[in-house]
Short mmCIF file of C-alpha atoms in Angstrom, two decimals:
data_model
loop_
_atom_site.label_atom_id
_atom_site.label_comp_id
_atom_site.label_asym_id
_atom_site.label_seq_id
_atom_site.Cartn_x
_atom_site.Cartn_y
_atom_site.Cartn_z
CA MET A 10 97.05 111.56 -11.49
CA SER A 11 95.11 114.37 -9.43
CA LEU A 12 95.32 114.62 -5.14
CA ASP A 13 91.14 113.54 -5.04
CA GLU A 14 92.04 110.37 -7.52
CA GLN A 15 94.92 108.75 -5.35
CA THR A 16 92.87 109.64 -2.87
CA ALA A 17 89.80 108.01 -3.96
CA ALA A 18 92.09 105.20 -5.27
CA ARG A 19 93.36 104.14 -1.17
CA ASN A 20 89.64 104.18 -0.51
CA GLY A 21 88.74 101.89 -3.20
CA GLU A 22 86.61 103.87 -4.63
CA ILE A 23 85.59 103.86 -8.83
CA SER A 24 87.28 106.88 -11.40
CA THR A 25 84.75 109.37 -12.33
CA LYS A 26 85.08 112.58 -13.96
CA LEU A 27 83.13 114.06 -11.81
CA LYS A 28 85.24 115.67 -8.39
CA ARG A 29 84.67 114.15 -5.12
CA GLY A 30 84.05 117.30 -3.24
CA ILE A 31 81.56 116.46 -0.75
CA THR A 32 82.53 114.78 2.51
CA GLY A 33 80.57 113.20 5.12
CA PRO A 34 79.37 116.39 7.08
CA LEU A 35 78.62 117.87 3.90
CA LEU A 36 76.42 115.23 2.80
CA PHE A 37 74.54 114.79 5.75
CA LEU A 38 73.50 118.49 5.39
CA PHE A 39 72.25 117.46 1.81
CA ILE A 40 70.38 115.17 2.67
CA LEU A 41 68.90 116.70 5.85
CA GLY A 42 68.26 120.11 3.91
CA ASP A 43 65.97 118.10 0.72
CA VAL A 44 64.52 116.64 3.40
CA LEU A 45 63.53 119.58 5.59
CA GLY A 46 62.13 121.12 2.10
CA ALA A 47 58.94 123.17 1.23
CA GLY A 48 56.61 120.20 2.47
CA VAL A 49 56.21 121.40 6.11
CA TYR A 50 56.50 124.71 5.19
CA ALA A 51 53.71 124.87 2.86
CA LEU A 52 50.97 121.01 3.32
CA THR A 53 50.94 120.57 7.17
CA GLY A 54 47.62 122.44 6.69
CA THR A 55 47.07 119.69 4.01
CA MET A 56 47.74 117.41 6.53
CA ALA A 57 45.37 118.47 9.36
CA ALA A 58 42.53 118.42 6.93
CA GLU A 59 42.79 114.59 6.80
CA VAL A 60 43.72 114.01 10.63
CA GLY A 61 43.06 117.00 12.34
CA GLY A 62 45.19 117.81 15.81
CA ALA A 63 46.68 114.45 15.06
CA LEU A 64 49.57 115.90 12.69
CA TRP A 65 52.00 113.66 14.65
CA VAL A 66 50.88 110.27 13.31
CA PRO A 67 51.09 110.01 9.71
CA LEU A 68 54.55 112.30 10.34
CA ILE A 69 55.31 108.85 12.40
CA VAL A 70 54.12 106.59 10.05
CA ALA A 71 55.85 108.29 6.85
CA LEU A 72 59.38 108.43 7.99
CA PHE A 73 58.48 104.23 9.58
CA LEU A 74 57.95 104.13 5.78
CA ALA A 75 60.59 106.28 4.09
CA LEU A 76 63.47 104.01 6.50
CA LEU A 77 62.54 101.02 5.15
CA THR A 78 63.25 102.18 1.53
CA ALA A 79 66.33 104.01 2.67
CA GLY A 80 67.67 100.78 4.15
CA SER A 81 67.69 99.31 0.45
CA TYR A 82 69.13 102.64 -0.97
CA ALA A 83 71.57 102.14 1.52
CA GLU A 84 73.22 98.58 0.66
CA LEU A 85 72.50 99.87 -3.15
CA VAL A 86 74.69 102.74 -3.39
CA THR A 87 77.61 101.94 -1.28
CA LYS A 88 77.81 98.43 -3.76
CA TYR A 89 77.37 100.18 -6.40
CA PRO A 90 78.59 104.08 -6.19
CA ARG A 91 77.49 105.46 -9.53
CA ALA A 92 75.80 108.27 -10.62
CA GLY A 93 72.51 107.30 -11.48
CA GLY A 94 70.71 105.49 -8.51
CA ALA A 95 68.06 103.76 -9.38
CA ALA A 96 68.28 103.41 -13.18
CA VAL A 97 71.95 101.98 -12.64
CA PHE A 98 70.13 99.89 -9.86
CA ALA A 99 66.92 98.57 -12.32
CA GLN A 100 69.61 97.63 -15.07
CA ARG A 101 72.06 95.54 -12.77
CA ALA A 102 68.66 93.75 -11.12
CA PHE A 103 66.29 93.43 -14.16
CA LYS A 104 68.91 93.30 -17.33
CA SER A 105 65.63 95.18 -19.48
CA PRO A 106 67.24 98.56 -20.69
CA ILE A 107 62.89 99.58 -20.89
CA VAL A 108 62.42 99.22 -17.06
CA SER A 109 66.18 100.76 -16.85
CA PHE A 110 64.92 103.54 -18.46
CA LEU A 111 61.78 104.34 -16.95
CA VAL A 112 62.68 103.46 -13.54
CA GLY A 113 65.25 106.17 -14.01
CA PHE A 114 62.71 108.80 -15.97
CA SER A 115 60.33 107.79 -13.33
CA MET A 116 62.72 109.18 -10.50
CA MET A 117 64.57 112.13 -12.88
CA ALA A 118 60.76 113.24 -13.99
CA ALA A 119 59.71 113.26 -9.70
CA GLY A 120 63.11 115.69 -9.41
CA VAL A 121 61.81 118.19 -12.28
CA VAL A 122 58.38 118.20 -10.88
CA SER A 123 59.22 118.64 -7.54
CA ALA A 124 61.43 121.94 -8.41
CA ALA A 125 57.92 122.71 -10.54
CA GLY A 126 56.46 122.96 -7.37
CA LEU A 127 58.58 124.57 -5.15
CA ALA A 128 59.17 127.28 -7.55
CA LEU A 129 55.39 128.03 -7.50
CA ALA A 130 56.03 128.01 -3.71
CA PHE A 131 58.60 130.66 -3.68
CA ALA A 132 56.92 132.68 -5.76
CA GLY A 133 53.71 132.35 -3.52
CA ASP A 134 52.23 133.66 -0.47
CA TYR A 135 55.68 134.20 1.02
CA LEU A 136 57.68 135.99 -1.82
CA ALA A 137 54.22 138.29 -1.95
CA GLU A 138 55.58 139.40 1.78
CA PHE A 139 58.44 141.00 0.57
CA VAL A 140 57.76 141.67 -3.65
CA PRO A 141 54.38 141.45 -5.36
CA VAL A 142 55.71 139.96 -8.60
CA PRO A 143 53.60 137.49 -10.55
CA ALA A 144 54.43 133.71 -10.34
CA VAL A 145 54.90 133.56 -14.27
CA VAL A 146 57.15 135.67 -13.84
CA ALA A 147 58.77 134.89 -10.22
CA ALA A 148 59.11 131.11 -10.76
CA PRO A 149 61.16 131.18 -13.48
CA ILE A 150 63.41 133.70 -12.38
CA PHE A 151 64.21 131.54 -9.35
CA LEU A 152 64.96 128.08 -11.44
CA LEU A 153 66.89 130.42 -13.89
CA LEU A 154 69.24 131.11 -10.88
CA VAL A 155 69.06 128.20 -8.93
CA ALA A 156 70.46 126.59 -12.38
CA ALA A 157 73.18 128.94 -12.44
CA LEU A 158 74.29 128.00 -8.82
CA ASN A 159 73.74 124.05 -10.17
CA ALA A 160 76.60 124.49 -12.67
CA ARG A 161 79.04 126.68 -11.10
CA GLY A 162 80.17 123.75 -8.80
CA ILE A 163 78.81 121.11 -6.06
CA ARG A 164 81.08 122.57 -3.70
CA GLU A 165 79.85 126.09 -3.88
CA SER A 166 76.11 124.30 -4.12
CA MET A 167 76.83 122.09 -1.02
CA ALA A 168 78.14 125.25 1.05
CA SER A 169 75.02 127.21 -0.07
CA ASN A 170 72.89 124.08 1.35
CA VAL A 171 75.08 124.46 4.97
CA VAL A 172 73.52 127.79 4.96
CA MET A 173 69.89 127.55 3.84
CA THR A 174 70.01 124.20 5.88
CA VAL A 175 70.76 126.00 9.26
CA ILE A 176 68.55 128.93 8.27
CA GLU A 177 65.57 126.42 7.58
CA LEU A 178 65.95 124.09 10.46
CA SER A 179 66.41 127.00 12.56
CA GLY A 180 62.85 128.42 11.48
CA LEU A 181 60.85 124.84 12.01
CA LEU A 182 63.28 124.88 16.16
CA ILE A 183 61.86 129.06 16.28
CA ILE A 184 57.71 127.36 16.06
CA ILE A 185 58.56 124.53 18.51
CA ILE A 186 59.98 127.21 20.88
CA ALA A 187 57.69 129.82 20.49
CA VAL A 188 54.86 127.36 20.79
CA GLY A 189 56.77 125.97 24.13
CA LEU A 190 56.83 130.08 25.04
CA MET A 191 53.26 130.03 24.64
CA MET A 192 52.15 127.03 26.38
CA GLY A 193 54.77 128.48 29.23
CA GLY A 194 52.46 131.28 29.57
CA GLY A 195 48.90 129.60 30.10
CA GLY A 196 48.06 129.61 25.92
CA GLY A 197 47.33 126.72 23.91
CA ASP A 198 45.56 123.58 23.65
CA VAL A 199 47.66 120.37 24.48
CA SER A 200 44.21 118.17 23.79
CA ARG A 201 44.00 118.62 20.63
CA ILE A 202 47.26 116.75 19.78
CA GLY A 203 44.85 113.47 20.10
CA GLU A 204 42.01 115.11 18.14
CA PHE A 205 40.66 113.75 14.73
CA PRO A 206 38.13 114.98 12.59
CA GLU A 207 34.59 114.44 13.48
CA GLY A 208 33.42 111.19 11.28
CA VAL A 209 36.57 109.97 9.78
CA ASN A 210 38.26 106.50 10.88
CA PRO A 211 41.29 107.51 12.39
CA ALA A 212 43.13 104.39 11.00
CA LEU A 213 41.98 105.15 7.18
CA ALA A 214 42.94 108.87 7.75
CA THR A 215 45.95 108.81 9.03
CA LEU A 216 47.13 106.17 6.10
CA SER A 217 45.60 109.51 3.53
CA ALA A 218 48.04 112.04 5.20
CA ALA A 219 50.78 110.09 5.46
CA ILE A 220 51.06 110.02 2.03
CA ILE A 221 50.92 114.49 1.93
CA ALA A 222 53.70 113.40 5.25
CA TYR A 223 55.44 111.38 3.01
CA TYR A 224 56.60 114.29 0.52
CA SER A 225 58.05 115.97 3.26
CA PHE A 226 60.64 112.76 3.82
CA VAL A 227 61.17 112.36 -0.14
CA GLY A 228 64.54 114.24 -1.13
CA PHE A 229 66.78 111.33 0.35
CA GLU A 230 66.91 109.24 -2.44
CA THR A 231 68.58 112.46 -4.55
CA SER A 232 71.97 111.87 -2.49
CA ALA A 233 72.13 108.33 -4.84
CA ASN A 234 73.15 111.05 -7.86
CA VAL A 235 75.55 112.09 -6.34
CA ILE A 236 77.44 109.50 -4.83
CA GLU A 237 80.60 110.19 -7.60
CA GLU A 238 80.96 113.14 -5.81
CA VAL A 239 81.12 112.12 -2.28
CA ARG A 240 84.69 111.05 -0.38
CA ASN A 241 85.07 107.70 0.67
CA PRO A 242 80.53 106.89 -0.09
CA ARG A 243 80.86 103.74 1.94
CA ARG A 244 81.57 104.54 5.35
CA VAL A 245 79.78 107.68 5.22
CA TYR A 246 76.47 107.59 2.95
CA PRO A 247 74.98 105.23 5.41
CA ARG A 248 75.56 107.34 8.28
CA ALA A 249 74.20 110.74 6.60
CA LEU A 250 71.45 108.56 5.36
CA PHE A 251 69.62 107.95 8.25
CA GLY A 252 71.06 110.37 11.01
CA SER A 253 69.84 113.06 8.37
CA LEU A 254 66.28 111.16 8.56
CA ILE A 255 66.17 110.56 11.74
CA VAL A 256 67.34 113.70 12.83
CA ALA A 257 64.33 115.22 10.33
CA GLY A 258 61.55 113.17 11.73
CA VAL A 259 62.33 114.27 15.33
CA VAL A 260 62.24 118.16 14.16
CA TYR A 261 58.31 117.10 12.19
CA VAL A 262 57.16 115.49 14.73
CA LEU A 263 57.77 118.56 17.31
CA VAL A 264 56.64 120.85 14.73
CA GLY A 265 53.48 118.78 14.00
CA LEU A 266 52.48 118.81 17.99
CA ALA A 267 53.01 122.76 18.05
CA SER A 268 51.38 123.38 15.25
CA SER A 269 48.32 121.24 16.95
CA ILE A 270 48.81 123.07 20.41
CA ALA A 271 48.99 126.30 18.96
CA MET A 272 45.87 126.54 16.40
CA PRO A 273 42.91 124.50 15.83
CA ALA A 274 43.40 121.90 13.10
CA GLU A 275 40.44 124.33 10.78
CA GLU A 276 42.36 126.96 11.10
CA LEU A 277 45.65 125.15 9.71
CA ALA A 278 43.78 123.65 6.82
CA ASP A 279 42.05 126.91 5.17
CA SER A 280 45.85 128.68 5.56
CA SER A 281 48.09 128.36 2.20
CA ALA A 282 51.24 129.07 4.63
CA PRO A 283 50.03 127.17 8.01
CA LEU A 284 53.18 127.59 9.73
CA LEU A 285 53.41 131.23 9.32
CA GLU A 286 49.95 131.19 10.65
CA VAL A 287 50.88 129.02 13.78
CA PHE A 288 54.02 131.91 14.60
CA GLU A 289 51.82 134.44 14.38
CA ALA A 290 49.39 132.45 16.71
CA THR A 291 51.61 132.39 19.59
CA GLY A 292 52.23 136.21 19.63
CA LEU A 293 56.31 136.06 19.56
CA ALA A 294 57.94 139.66 19.16
CA VAL A 295 59.27 138.81 16.16
CA PRO A 296 58.07 140.30 12.85
CA GLY A 297 56.29 137.91 10.69
CA TRP A 298 58.43 138.84 7.22
CA VAL A 299 61.36 137.38 8.86
CA PHE A 300 59.72 133.77 9.16
CA SER A 301 58.98 134.36 5.78
CA ALA A 302 62.11 135.00 4.89
CA ILE A 303 62.88 131.50 6.13
CA ALA A 304 60.53 129.52 4.27
CA LEU A 305 61.76 131.08 0.90
CA ILE A 306 65.23 129.99 2.13
CA ALA A 307 63.95 126.29 2.83
CA VAL A 308 62.23 126.36 -0.32
CA ALA A 309 64.69 127.18 -2.53
CA ASN A 310 66.91 124.99 -0.62
CA GLY A 311 64.91 122.05 -1.66
CA ALA A 312 64.49 123.01 -4.98
CA LEU A 313 68.81 123.80 -5.37
CA LEU A 314 69.00 119.48 -3.99
CA THR A 315 65.80 118.60 -6.17
CA MET A 316 67.55 120.23 -9.46
CA ILE A 317 71.41 118.55 -8.68
CA MET A 318 69.52 115.32 -8.11
CA ALA A 319 67.77 115.39 -11.28
CA SER A 320 71.12 116.79 -13.26
CA ARG A 321 72.88 114.49 -12.09
CA LEU A 322 70.61 112.07 -12.51
CA ALA A 323 70.29 112.85 -16.35
CA TYR A 324 74.19 112.43 -17.24
CA GLY A 325 74.22 108.92 -15.13
CA MET A 326 71.71 107.47 -17.55
CA ALA A 327 73.63 109.48 -20.30
CA GLU A 328 76.32 107.59 -19.57
CA GLN A 329 74.80 104.11 -19.01
CA GLY A 330 73.92 104.54 -22.59
CA LEU A 331 70.19 105.21 -21.54
CA LEU A 332 69.82 108.71 -22.66
CA PRO A 333 71.60 110.64 -25.24
CA SER A 334 75.54 111.37 -24.23
CA VAL A 335 75.25 115.06 -25.02
CA LEU A 336 73.88 114.95 -21.04
CA GLY A 337 77.37 113.36 -20.22
CA ARG A 338 79.37 116.55 -21.22
CA VAL A 339 81.30 118.37 -18.33
CA LEU A 340 82.08 121.96 -17.83
CA PRO A 341 85.72 121.61 -17.97
CA LYS A 342 87.22 123.47 -15.75
CA ARG A 343 83.38 123.53 -12.95
CA ARG A 344 83.39 119.70 -13.66
CA THR A 345 79.51 120.43 -13.31
CA PRO A 346 76.86 118.50 -16.01
CA TRP A 347 76.11 121.72 -17.67
CA VAL A 348 73.49 120.64 -20.58
CA ALA A 349 71.30 118.22 -18.44
CA ILE A 350 71.20 121.32 -15.69
CA LEU A 351 70.02 123.01 -18.91
CA VAL A 352 67.91 120.50 -19.99
CA THR A 353 66.25 119.94 -16.80
CA THR A 354 65.74 123.35 -15.75
CA ALA A 355 64.17 124.29 -19.15
CA ILE A 356 61.46 121.66 -18.77
CA ALA A 357 61.13 122.94 -14.84
CA ILE A 358 60.11 125.94 -15.51
CA GLY A 359 57.58 124.79 -18.53
CA LEU A 360 56.16 122.71 -15.51
CA THR A 361 55.20 126.12 -13.20
CA PHE A 362 52.80 127.51 -16.01
CA ILE A 363 50.25 123.89 -15.80
CA GLY A 364 50.40 122.97 -12.50
CA ASP A 365 49.77 123.48 -8.79
CA LEU A 366 51.77 122.64 -5.92
CA GLY A 367 49.34 120.47 -4.28
CA THR A 368 49.15 118.38 -7.88
CA LEU A 369 52.71 118.57 -8.27
CA ALA A 370 53.39 117.29 -4.73
CA GLU A 371 50.80 113.92 -5.30
CA THR A 372 52.69 113.66 -8.82
CA VAL A 373 56.12 113.52 -7.43
CA VAL A 374 55.23 110.60 -4.07
CA LEU A 375 53.18 108.64 -7.01
CA LEU A 376 56.38 108.75 -9.09
CA LEU A 377 58.54 108.32 -6.75
CA LEU A 378 57.02 104.93 -5.27
CA PHE A 379 57.18 102.81 -8.60
CA VAL A 380 61.20 103.89 -8.51
CA PHE A 381 60.93 102.96 -4.53
CA LEU A 382 59.34 99.97 -5.29
CA SER A 383 62.08 98.70 -7.95
CA THR A 384 64.81 99.31 -5.89
CA ASN A 385 63.57 97.25 -2.72
CA VAL A 386 62.90 94.79 -5.33
CA ALA A 387 66.38 95.22 -6.40
CA VAL A 388 68.01 94.81 -3.48
CA LEU A 389 66.85 91.05 -3.30
CA VAL A 390 67.60 90.16 -6.84
CA LEU A 391 71.11 91.93 -6.51
CA ARG A 392 71.89 89.66 -3.21
CA ARG A 393 73.18 86.54 -5.78
CA GLU A 394 75.46 89.28 -7.31
CA HIS A 395 78.76 89.66 -5.12
CA VAL A 396 81.26 92.30 -5.33
CA GLU A 397 85.19 92.69 -4.09
CA ARG A 398 84.42 96.46 -2.28
CA GLU A 399 82.62 96.31 1.24
CA HIS A 400 79.23 97.48 1.51
CA PHE A 401 76.37 98.09 3.59
CA ARG A 402 73.91 95.46 3.78
CA VAL A 403 70.07 95.96 5.18
CA TRP A 404 68.17 93.06 7.03
CA THR A 405 65.97 90.86 4.56
CA PHE A 406 63.20 92.06 5.93
CA VAL A 407 63.66 96.14 5.28
CA PRO A 408 62.83 95.55 1.37
CA VAL A 409 60.22 93.48 1.76
CA LEU A 410 58.37 95.50 4.28
CA GLY A 411 59.30 98.47 1.64
CA ILE A 412 58.11 96.74 -0.90
CA ALA A 413 54.33 96.39 0.82
CA SER A 414 54.13 99.75 2.02
CA CYS A 415 55.39 101.31 -1.68
CA VAL A 416 51.67 99.05 -2.61
CA LEU A 417 50.01 100.38 0.37
CA LEU A 418 50.63 103.72 -0.79
CA LEU A 419 50.15 103.49 -4.73
CA THR A 420 46.50 102.03 -3.61
CA GLN A 421 45.85 105.57 -2.13
CA GLN A 422 46.29 107.46 -4.87
CA GLU A 423 43.38 109.70 -6.25
CA PRO A 424 42.70 109.13 -10.28
CA HIS A 425 43.61 112.64 -11.53
CA VAL A 426 46.87 111.76 -9.84
CA TRP A 427 47.11 108.49 -11.90
CA LEU A 428 46.11 110.37 -15.08
CA LEU A 429 49.30 112.45 -14.65
CA GLY A 430 51.39 110.14 -13.87
CA ALA A 431 50.32 107.88 -16.85
CA ILE A 432 51.28 111.17 -19.00
CA ALA A 433 54.83 111.08 -17.50
CA ILE A 434 55.07 107.77 -18.52
CA ALA A 435 54.21 108.06 -21.87
CA VAL A 436 56.30 111.08 -22.38
CA GLY A 437 58.93 108.71 -20.63
CA LEU A 438 58.08 105.39 -22.99
CA VAL A 439 58.74 108.45 -26.33
CA ALA A 440 61.44 109.40 -24.63
CA TYR A 441 62.77 106.11 -24.73
CA ALA A 442 61.92 104.73 -28.07
CA ALA A 443 63.66 108.56 -29.46
CA THR A 444 67.00 107.54 -27.63
CA ARG A 445 67.11 103.64 -28.45
CA PHE A 446 66.55 105.30 -32.24
CA GLY A 447 69.60 107.18 -32.09
CA ILE A 448 71.93 104.56 -29.98
CA THR A 449 72.12 101.56 -31.44
CA THR A 450 73.81 99.74 -28.58
CA PRO A 451 74.17 100.66 -24.99
CA GLN A 452 77.53 102.42 -24.14
CA PRO A 453 79.49 99.79 -21.81
CA ALA A 454 80.04 101.10 -18.02
CA PRO A 455 83.62 102.10 -16.91
CA ALA A 456 85.97 99.61 -16.88
CA ALA A 457 86.77 100.78 -13.11
CA ASP A 458 83.25 100.59 -12.14
CA ARG A 459 83.70 96.99 -13.67
CA VAL A 460 86.68 95.58 -11.64
CA GLY A 461 85.36 93.52 -8.53
CA ASP A 462 82.13 93.22 -10.01
CA GLU A 463 81.79 90.09 -11.35
#
């Protein structure tokens, strides 16, 4: 038995083929880095078009909604610490292979779609500040580099995430500080932070913008799919999850306030690189390319963490017999799921040729809302199933409100987004049929996972 396996046994953790290389601080930075991704860097202008200068309002609403579902994840992840996340929870709760498959497939599809959108964001205006490379060339190359780092190992990926998270957080702090200095010099307009566009209903506008803001907070769910690589997950997971979301929320609200103070909402709405516009509006004596570089790192970090999630989810579903077993293959020395990494990367590259960032972002939210709805229901269903291992338990009203929030946000989705989501689900059904044809009986869960779960 290796040293990692001995430590895991002392902590009462399940056995796994994957290497436990993620500590509590690394997990915190993993989630924070995934949440502090391209959303706020690229979509601030889109939110401004909905709510004007009151950018902070939908950000607070989105944080609250995200925390509801995060509570359900904290309970289920510590109760069933297996890679596969929402798909594993659905399988246990609903006992329906097709429901479990579609939940897992929706999660994986959301991750791959998100990575494609982030690749397009990387290959857009921020990259053009340095190299005029066409997006059709830059986006696939970018995803291949992300795949290479992903396959190298979880510890290496986490080390890269630490560096990139610090950089992307510093970029947002620069915005906050720069606007603060601007105000100190008599610039900016604080009155804009409470202004909604003329002729709109503030409540409806906030709800519409909250859907966009929600994309900026999604990413916390990816942590469920690396749980087999986390040391002592029962203790560190809830702390890292809630801590990272709260930190991200505070930073986002401050950035929203700073953006509204620095620039009129209509100017923000017309920009494809809104935070760069805010930075330049402050007049801070720092070259604009510096902030562009930070934005590129933020996007790259989001893509890396998203692809880690998608590949680990594909691996976890293969281990559960929901996808072909070939996706469960790992590199002997690196112990990373190389086949799953290749497949998810290939699909993401294909999506970069047929989508745009805005549409892909909305599609990600739609797919994840179905996943979150399933997870919130699963918490309540699985309350009657007891396990010997200690785990986090959320207040019952939290998943109930989580269910209501998912339904509310689903009612606000646009028809073209529903169409794209339906196409993704149809692809999932075809994949499910093909998988079931090749797998006559689901693979049983490893014996170590069954101990104490009866």
